[in-house]
C-alpha cells in the first residue's frame, strides 16, 4: 500500500498535461498525479487505513513545492518533477513506516511524469519540451492506494479531503 498526497485539481490538470506530453514522447503507463508519502508497505488494508486516518490530520496543510523536471535511471522515477516537502511530511513518513516495523527507504520527493525504461536521451528530449513552472500548494487531498507495480496498476482505495 501507499499513502499519496494528491495535488489540488488545478495543479493536477497541469501535471496531467505534462504527463500526457511525456506519454506522446516516450510512452509508458497512465499515472495518477501524486507525491508518495510512503509506499511499498505490506500490511492488512484495515490496519493501513487506520494508520493513514490517524496520520492525515497531522500532515494536512503541509507545504508542497513542485519545481524542475528531472530524469533518473529508475523505472518508477524515470522522468519526474522535483518536489520539496516540509519537515512535517518527513516526520509523518518515518512514523508510518515505523508503525509497521519497516525501516523507511531513501526518500526523494517527486511527482512522476513517466514510468519506464526509455533511454536517457529520449527522456532528456521529452523533458526539454516540458515547461515546469514553480507550483506550490498545501497538502489537503490524500489517497490510500493499492500498488500493483508488476502489472503497472494502481488503485485508489480511499481519499481523504481536508
C-alpha positions as a Python dict, from the first residue, in 0.01 Angstrom:
ca = {
    (1, 'X'): (0, 0, 0),
    (2, 'X'): (93, 364, -39),
    (3, 'X'): (-14, 697, 106),
    (4, 'X'): (-16, 972, -154),
    (5, 'X'): (-59, 1348, -149),
    (6, 'X'): (-286, 1446, -436),
    (7, 'X'): (-241, 1794, -585),
    (8, 'X'): (-536, 2037, -599),
    (9, 'X'): (-742, 1997, -915),
    (10, 'X'): (-588, 2297, -1099),
    (11, 'X'): (-232, 2176, -1038),
    (12, 'X'): (-339, 1818, -1108),
    (13, 'X'): (-453, 1932, -1455),
    (14, 'X'): (-112, 2095, -1523),
    (15, 'X'): (75, 1781, -1413),
    (16, 'X'): (-160, 1565, -1623),
    (17, 'X'): (-85, 1782, -1928),
    (18, 'X'): (290, 1729, -1874),
    (19, 'X'): (231, 1356, -1823),
    (20, 'X'): (28, 1337, -2147),
    (21, 'X'): (312, 1513, -2333),
    (22, 'X'): (560, 1259, -2191),
    (23, 'X'): (340, 969, -2300),
    (24, 'X'): (340, 1110, -2655),
    (25, 'X'): (718, 1131, -2647),
    (26, 'X'): (824, 811, -2465),
    (27, 'X'): (507, 609, -2390),
    (28, 'X'): (454, 448, -2052),
    (29, 'X'): (153, 373, -1835),
    (30, 'X'): (-102, 627, -1720),
    (31, 'X'): (-10, 779, -1383),
    (32, 'X'): (-239, 941, -1129),
    (33, 'X'): (-61, 1266, -1030),
    (34, 'X'): (64, 1228, -674),
    (35, 'X'): (354, 1266, -435),
    (36, 'X'): (417, 948, -240),
    (37, 'X'): (445, 998, 135),
    (38, 'X'): (509, 628, 198),
    (39, 'X'): (491, 327, -29),
    (40, 'X'): (556, -42, -58),
    (41, 'X'): (409, -111, 284),
    (42, 'X'): (283, -466, 322),
    (43, 'X'): (3, -465, 576),
    (44, 'X'): (-360, -557, 620),
    (45, 'X'): (-569, -295, 444),
    (46, 'X'): (-769, -211, 759),
    (47, 'X'): (-452, -152, 959),
    (48, 'X'): (-302, 65, 687),
    (49, 'X'): (-628, 261, 659),
    (50, 'X'): (-634, 319, 1036),
    (51, 'X'): (-270, 434, 1039),
    (52, 'X'): (-328, 671, 746),
    (53, 'X'): (-651, 804, 901),
    (54, 'X'): (-455, 898, 1212),
    (55, 'X'): (-168, 1049, 1014),
    (56, 'X'): (-355, 1261, 758),
    (57, 'X'): (-473, 1527, 1008),
    (58, 'X'): (-111, 1573, 1119),
    (59, 'X'): (14, 1649, 766),
    (60, 'X'): (-287, 1841, 636),
    (61, 'X'): (-171, 2187, 535),
    (62, 'X'): (192, 2089, 488),
    (63, 'X'): (351, 2297, 211),
    (64, 'X'): (444, 2120, -114),
    (65, 'X'): (669, 2289, -372),
    (66, 'X'): (696, 2147, -721),
    (67, 'X'): (995, 2269, -920),
    (68, 'X'): (1206, 2141, -1206),
    (69, 'X'): (1172, 1847, -1443),
    (70, 'X'): (1442, 1584, -1392),
    (71, 'X'): (1534, 1234, -1512),
    (72, 'X'): (1675, 927, -1342),
    (73, 'X'): (1755, 569, -1435),
    (74, 'X'): (1496, 417, -1201),
    (75, 'X'): (1181, 277, -1364),
    (76, 'X'): (940, 443, -1119),
    (77, 'X'): (1128, 774, -1107),
    (78, 'X'): (1233, 791, -1467),
    (79, 'X'): (1106, 1136, -1568),
    (80, 'X'): (962, 1345, -1287),
    (81, 'X'): (904, 1677, -1119),
    (82, 'X'): (1125, 1750, -820),
    (83, 'X'): (925, 1822, -507),
    (84, 'X'): (1017, 1983, -176),
    (85, 'X'): (816, 1889, 129),
    (86, 'X'): (826, 2033, 475),
    (87, 'X'): (953, 1861, 788),
    (88, 'X'): (601, 1757, 890),
    (89, 'X'): (580, 1520, 591),
    (90, 'X'): (922, 1371, 663),
    (91, 'X'): (834, 1305, 1027),
    (92, 'X'): (495, 1156, 938),
    (93, 'X'): (656, 933, 677),
    (94, 'X'): (901, 789, 929),
    (95, 'X'): (621, 743, 1180),
    (96, 'X'): (409, 549, 930),
    (97, 'X'): (692, 315, 833),
    (98, 'X'): (792, 259, 1195),
    (99, 'X'): (435, 174, 1291),
    (100, 'X'): (463, -125, 1055),
    (101, 'X'): (813, -220, 1169),
    (102, 'X'): (972, -109, 843),
    (103, 'X'): (1286, 98, 802),
    (104, 'X'): (1197, 394, 579),
    (105, 'X'): (1370, 371, 241),
    (106, 'X'): (1560, 667, 96),
    (107, 'X'): (1315, 943, 11),
    (108, 'X'): (1335, 1164, -295),
    (109, 'X'): (1007, 1354, -306),
    (110, 'X'): (879, 1377, -661),
    (111, 'X'): (576, 1365, -888),
    (112, 'X'): (637, 1114, -1166),
    (113, 'X'): (558, 1207, -1525),
    (114, 'X'): (678, 881, -1683),
    (115, 'X'): (744, 528, -1562),
    (116, 'X'): (961, 321, -1792),
    (117, 'X'): (1294, 228, -1939),
    (118, 'X'): (1332, 478, -2223),
    (119, 'X'): (1686, 581, -2299),
    (120, 'X'): (1832, 873, -2109),
    (121, 'X'): (1847, 1067, -2437),
    (122, 'X'): (1476, 1008, -2506),
    (123, 'X'): (1386, 1117, -2151),
    (124, 'X'): (1603, 1429, -2173),
    (125, 'X'): (1444, 1519, -2509),
    (126, 'X'): (1096, 1477, -2357),
    (127, 'X'): (1198, 1681, -2052),
    (128, 'X'): (1322, 1968, -2270),
    (129, 'X'): (974, 2000, -2424),
    (130, 'X'): (811, 2050, -2085),
    (131, 'X'): (782, 2380, -1909),
    (132, 'X'): (777, 2326, -1536),
    (133, 'X'): (675, 2641, -1361),
    (134, 'X'): (716, 2652, -986),
    (135, 'X'): (396, 2531, -827),
    (136, 'X'): (311, 2542, -458),
    (137, 'X'): (17, 2403, -269),
    (138, 'X'): (-90, 2291, 73),
    (139, 'X'): (-146, 1920, 122),
    (140, 'X'): (-523, 1887, 160),
    (141, 'X'): (-602, 1581, -55),
    (142, 'X'): (-464, 1237, 19),
    (143, 'X'): (-514, 889, -119),
    (144, 'X'): (-462, 542, 16),
    (145, 'X'): (-360, 332, -285),
    (146, 'X'): (-303, -35, -358),
    (147, 'X'): (12, -85, -562),
    (148, 'X'): (49, -349, -832),
    (149, 'X'): (380, -245, -980),
    (150, 'X'): (424, -579, -1156),
    (151, 'X'): (120, -506, -1375),
    (152, 'X'): (162, -126, -1367),
    (153, 'X'): (-171, -70, -1194),
    (154, 'X'): (-259, 150, -901),
    (155, 'X'): (-597, 158, -736),
    (156, 'X'): (-707, 442, -512),
    (157, 'X'): (-893, 270, -229),
    (158, 'X'): (-982, 576, -29),
    (159, 'X'): (-936, 951, -47),
    (160, 'X'): (-906, 1190, 243),
    (161, 'X'): (-1001, 1552, 184),
    (162, 'X'): (-930, 1815, 447),
}
